[in-house]
mmCIF file of C-alpha atoms and ligand atoms in Angstrom:
data_model
loop_
_atom_site.group_PDB
_atom_site.id
_atom_site.type_symbol
_atom_site.label_atom_id
_atom_site.label_comp_id
_atom_site.label_asym_id
_atom_site.label_seq_id
_atom_site.Cartn_x
_atom_site.Cartn_y
_atom_site.Cartn_z
ATOM 1 C CA MET A 2 -38.695 10.407 -5.281
ATOM 2 C CA LEU A 3 -36.014 12.713 -4.256
ATOM 3 C CA GLU A 4 -36.458 16.270 -4.364
ATOM 4 C CA SER A 5 -34.329 18.038 -7.102
ATOM 5 C CA LYS A 6 -32.620 19.857 -4.115
ATOM 6 C CA ARG A 7 -31.390 16.654 -2.394
ATOM 7 C CA ARG A 8 -30.719 14.993 -6.023
ATOM 8 C CA ASN A 9 -28.348 18.358 -6.658
ATOM 9 C CA GLU A 10 -26.468 17.595 -3.179
ATOM 10 C CA ILE A 11 -26.152 13.925 -3.786
ATOM 11 C CA ARG A 12 -24.663 14.212 -7.359
ATOM 12 C CA ASN A 13 -22.156 16.894 -6.116
ATOM 13 C CA LYS A 14 -20.822 14.562 -3.762
ATOM 14 C CA ALA A 15 -20.348 12.049 -5.835
ATOM 15 C CA GLY A 16 -18.770 14.479 -8.341
ATOM 16 C CA ASN A 17 -16.041 15.217 -5.110
ATOM 17 C CA ILE A 18 -15.681 11.720 -4.856
ATOM 18 C CA ILE A 19 -14.909 10.577 -8.128
ATOM 19 C CA LYS A 20 -12.346 13.988 -8.271
ATOM 20 C CA ALA A 21 -10.308 13.079 -5.395
ATOM 21 C CA SER A 22 -10.316 9.348 -6.247
ATOM 22 C CA ASP A 23 -8.860 10.076 -9.709
ATOM 23 C CA ARG A 24 -5.847 10.663 -7.167
ATOM 24 C CA TYR A 25 -5.751 6.781 -6.366
ATOM 25 C CA HIS A 26 -5.064 4.440 -9.249
ATOM 26 C CA PHE A 27 -4.093 0.793 -9.109
ATOM 27 C CA ILE A 28 -6.344 0.649 -5.773
ATOM 28 C CA HIS A 29 -7.727 -2.699 -6.561
ATOM 29 C CA ALA A 30 -4.483 -4.045 -6.320
ATOM 30 C CA THR A 31 -3.568 -2.292 -3.229
ATOM 31 C CA TYR A 32 -6.459 -4.489 -1.878
ATOM 32 C CA ALA A 33 -5.631 -7.533 -3.357
ATOM 33 C CA CYS A 34 -1.386 -7.316 -2.282
ATOM 34 C CA GLN A 35 -2.801 -6.759 1.211
ATOM 35 C CA LEU A 36 -4.501 -9.897 1.724
ATOM 36 C CA MET A 37 -1.450 -11.634 -0.066
ATOM 37 C CA ILE A 38 0.928 -10.721 2.632
ATOM 38 C CA LYS A 39 -1.260 -11.157 5.388
ATOM 39 C CA GLU A 40 0.588 -14.537 6.566
ATOM 40 C CA ILE A 41 3.964 -13.115 5.868
ATOM 41 C CA VAL A 42 3.066 -10.521 8.279
ATOM 42 C CA SER A 43 1.586 -12.944 10.945
ATOM 43 C CA GLN A 44 4.873 -14.839 10.931
ATOM 44 C CA HIS A 45 6.818 -12.231 10.948
ATOM 45 C CA TYR A 46 5.382 -10.693 14.478
ATOM 46 C CA LYS A 47 5.031 -14.239 15.604
ATOM 47 C CA GLU A 48 8.676 -14.766 15.445
ATOM 48 C CA GLU A 49 9.366 -11.200 17.051
ATOM 49 C CA CYS A 50 7.358 -12.326 19.536
ATOM 50 C CA ARG A 51 9.224 -15.442 19.811
ATOM 51 C CA LYS A 52 12.395 -13.513 20.307
ATOM 52 C CA LEU A 53 10.804 -11.113 22.900
ATOM 53 C CA SER A 54 9.255 -13.991 24.807
ATOM 54 C CA GLN A 55 12.960 -15.466 25.384
ATOM 55 C CA LYS A 56 14.338 -12.186 26.150
ATOM 56 C CA ILE A 57 11.961 -12.106 28.798
ATOM 57 C CA ARG A 58 12.430 -15.602 29.959
ATOM 58 C CA GLU A 59 15.827 -14.585 30.300
ATOM 59 C CA LYS A 60 15.835 -11.610 32.369
ATOM 60 C CA THR A 61 13.259 -13.305 34.585
ATOM 61 C CA LYS A 62 15.545 -16.337 35.542
ATOM 62 C CA ASN A 63 18.608 -13.924 35.814
ATOM 63 C CA GLY A 64 16.484 -12.627 38.252
ATOM 64 C CA ASN A 65 15.966 -8.868 36.783
ATOM 65 C CA GLU A 66 12.538 -6.947 36.800
ATOM 66 C CA ILE A 67 10.458 -6.876 33.668
ATOM 67 C CA SER A 68 9.609 -3.676 32.792
ATOM 68 C CA GLU A 69 6.298 -2.382 31.754
ATOM 69 C CA GLU A 70 7.400 -1.016 28.644
ATOM 70 C CA LEU A 71 8.859 -4.547 27.385
ATOM 71 C CA MET A 72 5.830 -5.796 28.515
ATOM 72 C CA GLU A 73 3.674 -3.384 26.352
ATOM 73 C CA GLU A 74 5.761 -4.718 23.718
ATOM 74 C CA TYR A 75 5.150 -7.695 23.898
ATOM 75 C CA ASN A 76 1.300 -7.895 24.172
ATOM 76 C CA HIS A 77 1.551 -5.543 21.027
ATOM 77 C CA LEU A 78 3.379 -8.565 19.142
ATOM 78 C CA MET A 79 0.797 -10.612 20.553
ATOM 79 C CA ILE A 80 -1.801 -8.547 18.722
ATOM 80 C CA MET A 81 -0.088 -8.369 15.750
ATOM 81 C CA ALA A 82 0.869 -11.768 15.068
ATOM 82 C CA LYS A 83 -2.603 -12.885 15.968
ATOM 83 C CA GLU A 84 -4.536 -9.928 13.607
ATOM 84 C CA GLY A 85 -1.601 -10.250 11.005
ATOM 85 C CA ARG A 86 -2.592 -6.521 10.262
ATOM 86 C CA ALA A 87 -0.994 -5.399 6.938
ATOM 87 C CA HIS A 88 -2.671 -2.465 6.220
ATOM 88 C CA ILE A 89 -1.571 -0.506 2.835
ATOM 89 C CA ASP A 90 -2.017 3.190 2.699
ATOM 90 C CA ILE A 91 -1.403 5.995 -0.309
ATOM 91 C CA ASP A 92 -0.124 9.289 0.945
ATOM 92 C CA TYR A 93 0.918 12.368 -2.063
ATOM 93 C CA ILE A 94 4.442 13.911 -0.522
ATOM 94 C CA GLU A 95 6.703 16.716 -1.787
ATOM 95 C CA THR A 96 9.050 14.768 -3.658
ATOM 96 C CA SER A 97 12.429 16.110 -5.473
ATOM 97 C CA SER A 98 11.617 14.314 -8.948
ATOM 98 C CA GLU A 99 8.450 12.276 -10.158
ATOM 99 C CA GLU A 100 10.255 9.592 -10.264
ATOM 100 C CA GLU A 101 10.617 9.224 -6.809
ATOM 101 C CA ALA A 102 8.036 6.802 -4.803
ATOM 102 C CA ARG A 103 8.801 4.455 -2.036
ATOM 103 C CA VAL A 104 7.178 1.806 0.226
ATOM 104 C CA ILE A 105 7.419 2.972 4.351
ATOM 105 C CA LYS A 106 6.625 1.197 7.621
ATOM 106 C CA ILE A 107 4.551 3.665 9.718
ATOM 107 C CA ASN A 108 2.980 2.134 12.402
ATOM 108 C CA ASN A 109 2.886 -1.721 11.442
ATOM 109 C CA ALA A 110 1.345 -0.249 8.057
ATOM 110 C CA PHE A 111 2.898 -0.118 4.611
ATOM 111 C CA VAL A 112 2.302 3.399 3.608
ATOM 112 C CA ILE A 113 3.098 4.007 0.014
ATOM 113 C CA ASN A 114 4.259 7.555 -1.004
ATOM 114 C CA LEU A 115 4.143 9.155 -4.214
ATOM 115 C CA PRO A 116 4.851 12.593 -5.766
ATOM 116 C CA LYS A 117 2.303 15.303 -4.715
ATOM 117 C CA SER A 118 3.302 16.981 -7.979
ATOM 118 C CA LEU A 119 1.713 13.809 -10.677
ATOM 119 C CA ALA A 120 -1.750 13.575 -8.188
ATOM 120 C CA GLN A 121 -2.355 17.728 -8.731
ATOM 121 C CA ARG A 122 -1.413 16.837 -12.311
ATOM 122 C CA VAL A 123 -3.834 13.997 -12.970
ATOM 123 C CA THR A 124 -6.654 15.995 -14.346
ATOM 124 C CA ASN A 125 -5.746 18.942 -16.701
ATOM 125 C CA GLU A 126 -7.330 22.720 -16.529
ATOM 126 C CA ASP A 127 -10.521 21.432 -18.953
ATOM 127 C CA GLY A 128 -11.023 18.119 -16.698
ATOM 128 C CA THR A 129 -9.607 16.021 -19.489
ATOM 129 C CA PHE A 130 -7.101 12.989 -18.203
ATOM 130 C CA ASN A 131 -3.718 14.141 -17.980
ATOM 131 C CA LYS A 132 -2.737 10.258 -19.759
ATOM 132 C CA SER A 133 0.755 10.539 -18.890
ATOM 133 C CA ALA A 134 0.407 11.378 -14.935
ATOM 134 C CA VAL A 135 -1.729 8.733 -14.495
ATOM 135 C CA SER A 136 0.320 6.278 -15.937
ATOM 136 C CA LYS A 137 3.468 7.585 -14.029
ATOM 137 C CA ILE A 138 1.382 7.229 -10.908
ATOM 138 C CA ARG A 139 0.258 3.713 -12.143
ATOM 139 C CA ASN A 140 3.830 2.279 -12.824
ATOM 140 C CA LEU A 141 5.146 4.007 -9.719
ATOM 141 C CA MET A 142 2.062 2.154 -7.338
ATOM 142 C CA ALA A 143 2.772 -1.100 -9.576
ATOM 143 C CA HIS A 144 6.552 -0.969 -8.747
ATOM 144 C CA GLU A 145 6.145 -0.357 -5.165
ATOM 145 C CA LEU A 146 3.362 -2.895 -4.722
ATOM 146 C CA GLY A 147 6.133 -4.825 -6.168
ATOM 147 C CA HIS A 148 8.605 -4.578 -3.315
ATOM 148 C CA ILE A 149 5.590 -5.255 -0.737
ATOM 149 C CA VAL A 150 4.536 -8.736 -2.035
ATOM 150 C CA LEU A 151 8.275 -9.795 -3.281
ATOM 151 C CA HIS A 152 10.205 -8.199 -0.487
ATOM 152 C CA THR A 153 7.502 -7.816 2.689
ATOM 153 C CA ASP A 154 10.359 -9.644 4.983
ATOM 154 C CA GLU A 155 13.078 -7.074 4.574
ATOM 155 C CA LEU A 156 10.577 -3.810 4.220
ATOM 156 C CA LEU A 157 9.367 -5.853 7.911
ATOM 157 C CA LYS A 158 12.374 -4.653 9.167
ATOM 158 C CA ILE A 159 13.220 -1.546 7.026
ATOM 159 C CA GLU A 160 12.610 1.294 10.097
ATOM 160 C CA GLY A 161 12.391 5.166 9.349
ATOM 161 C CA LEU A 162 11.412 7.229 6.313
ATOM 162 C CA GLN A 163 13.682 5.490 3.807
ATOM 163 C CA GLY A 164 11.574 2.670 3.424
ATOM 164 C CA SER A 165 11.868 0.535 -0.348
ATOM 165 C CA ILE A 166 14.435 3.278 -1.315
ATOM 166 C CA GLY A 167 16.960 1.514 1.507
ATOM 167 C CA ILE A 168 16.540 -1.595 -0.939
ATOM 168 C CA THR A 169 19.612 -1.219 -2.809
ATOM 169 C CA GLU A 170 20.514 -4.587 -4.580
ATOM 170 C CA THR A 171 19.856 -3.971 -8.302
ATOM 171 C CA ASP A 172 18.414 -7.276 -8.543
ATOM 172 C CA LYS A 173 15.558 -6.213 -6.132
ATOM 173 C CA GLU A 174 14.989 -3.199 -8.313
ATOM 174 C CA GLU A 175 14.843 -5.066 -11.189
ATOM 175 C CA GLU A 176 12.368 -7.655 -9.630
ATOM 176 C CA ALA A 177 10.078 -4.773 -8.658
ATOM 177 C CA GLY A 178 10.331 -3.673 -12.519
ATOM 178 C CA PHE A 179 9.070 -6.627 -13.829
ATOM 179 C CA PHE A 180 6.517 -7.475 -11.460
ATOM 180 C CA ALA A 181 4.978 -3.633 -12.776
ATOM 181 C CA ASN A 182 5.265 -4.365 -15.962
ATOM 182 C CA GLU A 183 3.529 -7.972 -15.499
ATOM 183 C CA ILE A 184 0.684 -6.799 -13.268
ATOM 184 C CA LEU A 185 0.122 -3.467 -15.745
ATOM 185 C CA GLN A 186 0.095 -5.587 -18.763
ATOM 186 C CA MET A 187 -2.291 -8.426 -17.356
ATOM 187 C CA ARG A 188 -4.956 -5.461 -15.684
ATOM 188 C CA ASP A 189 -4.592 -3.316 -19.087
ATOM 189 C CA GLU A 190 -5.642 -6.972 -20.997
ATOM 190 C CA ARG A 191 -8.347 -7.791 -18.146
ATOM 191 C CA ASN A 192 -9.860 -4.095 -18.973
ATOM 192 C CA ARG A 193 -9.604 -4.846 -22.627
ATOM 193 C CA VAL A 194 -11.651 -7.859 -22.355
ATOM 194 C CA LEU A 195 -14.137 -6.695 -19.600
ATOM 195 C CA HIS A 196 -14.979 -3.257 -21.949
ATOM 196 C CA SER A 197 -15.105 -5.579 -25.335
ATOM 197 C CA GLU A 198 -17.148 -8.544 -24.175
ATOM 198 C CA VAL A 199 -18.778 -7.227 -20.910
ATOM 199 C CA PHE A 200 -20.091 -3.673 -21.338
ATOM 200 C CA ASP A 201 -20.597 -3.694 -25.083
ATOM 201 C CA ASP A 202 -22.552 -6.645 -25.001
ATOM 202 C CA LYS A 203 -24.776 -4.959 -23.000
ATOM 203 C CA THR A 204 -25.558 -2.086 -24.554
HETATM 204 ZN ZN1 LIG B 340 12.153 0.277 -5.908
#
């Protein structure tokens, strides 16, 4: 039997985790997307590897020396191609508006940038949920996940902090928006079924 002091410590820790986790909505889909794009990411790095090895071959053929940096880059690409690492992370940043979100590529990970002001408004002062802030976060997350799974190749090539904001074609914006609506509706439907059929049956 745990001592009450220890139980309180554990309860506090759990409470703090619940509080902090309220900033991260729709994270289950993020993990699913990570797996889904693994193959595309791996193919991308295989192709990069092939291009670089061709460059190295040509340099050697012409009697040029291969720099250490080039070899390092090649080894790095080889590892990326093998692992097909497609880590997706979330970061809350200062933005000029609460509609502003993007996916940027940092060191071979996709980072979804969301407005910090939204994260700060997830719970009201009385501890209740701010449904509009939660819904905005879910929408922005779903939209950016849409870019990640639908426009993976393009995002892999985008460098710098502009990220998915650099995807300007109207079609692609529409695609991400459509994806967001679809996936949010499906998730809501799934939650309704789960809560009404599974949880209620057991109580
Ligand atoms: Zn977009």
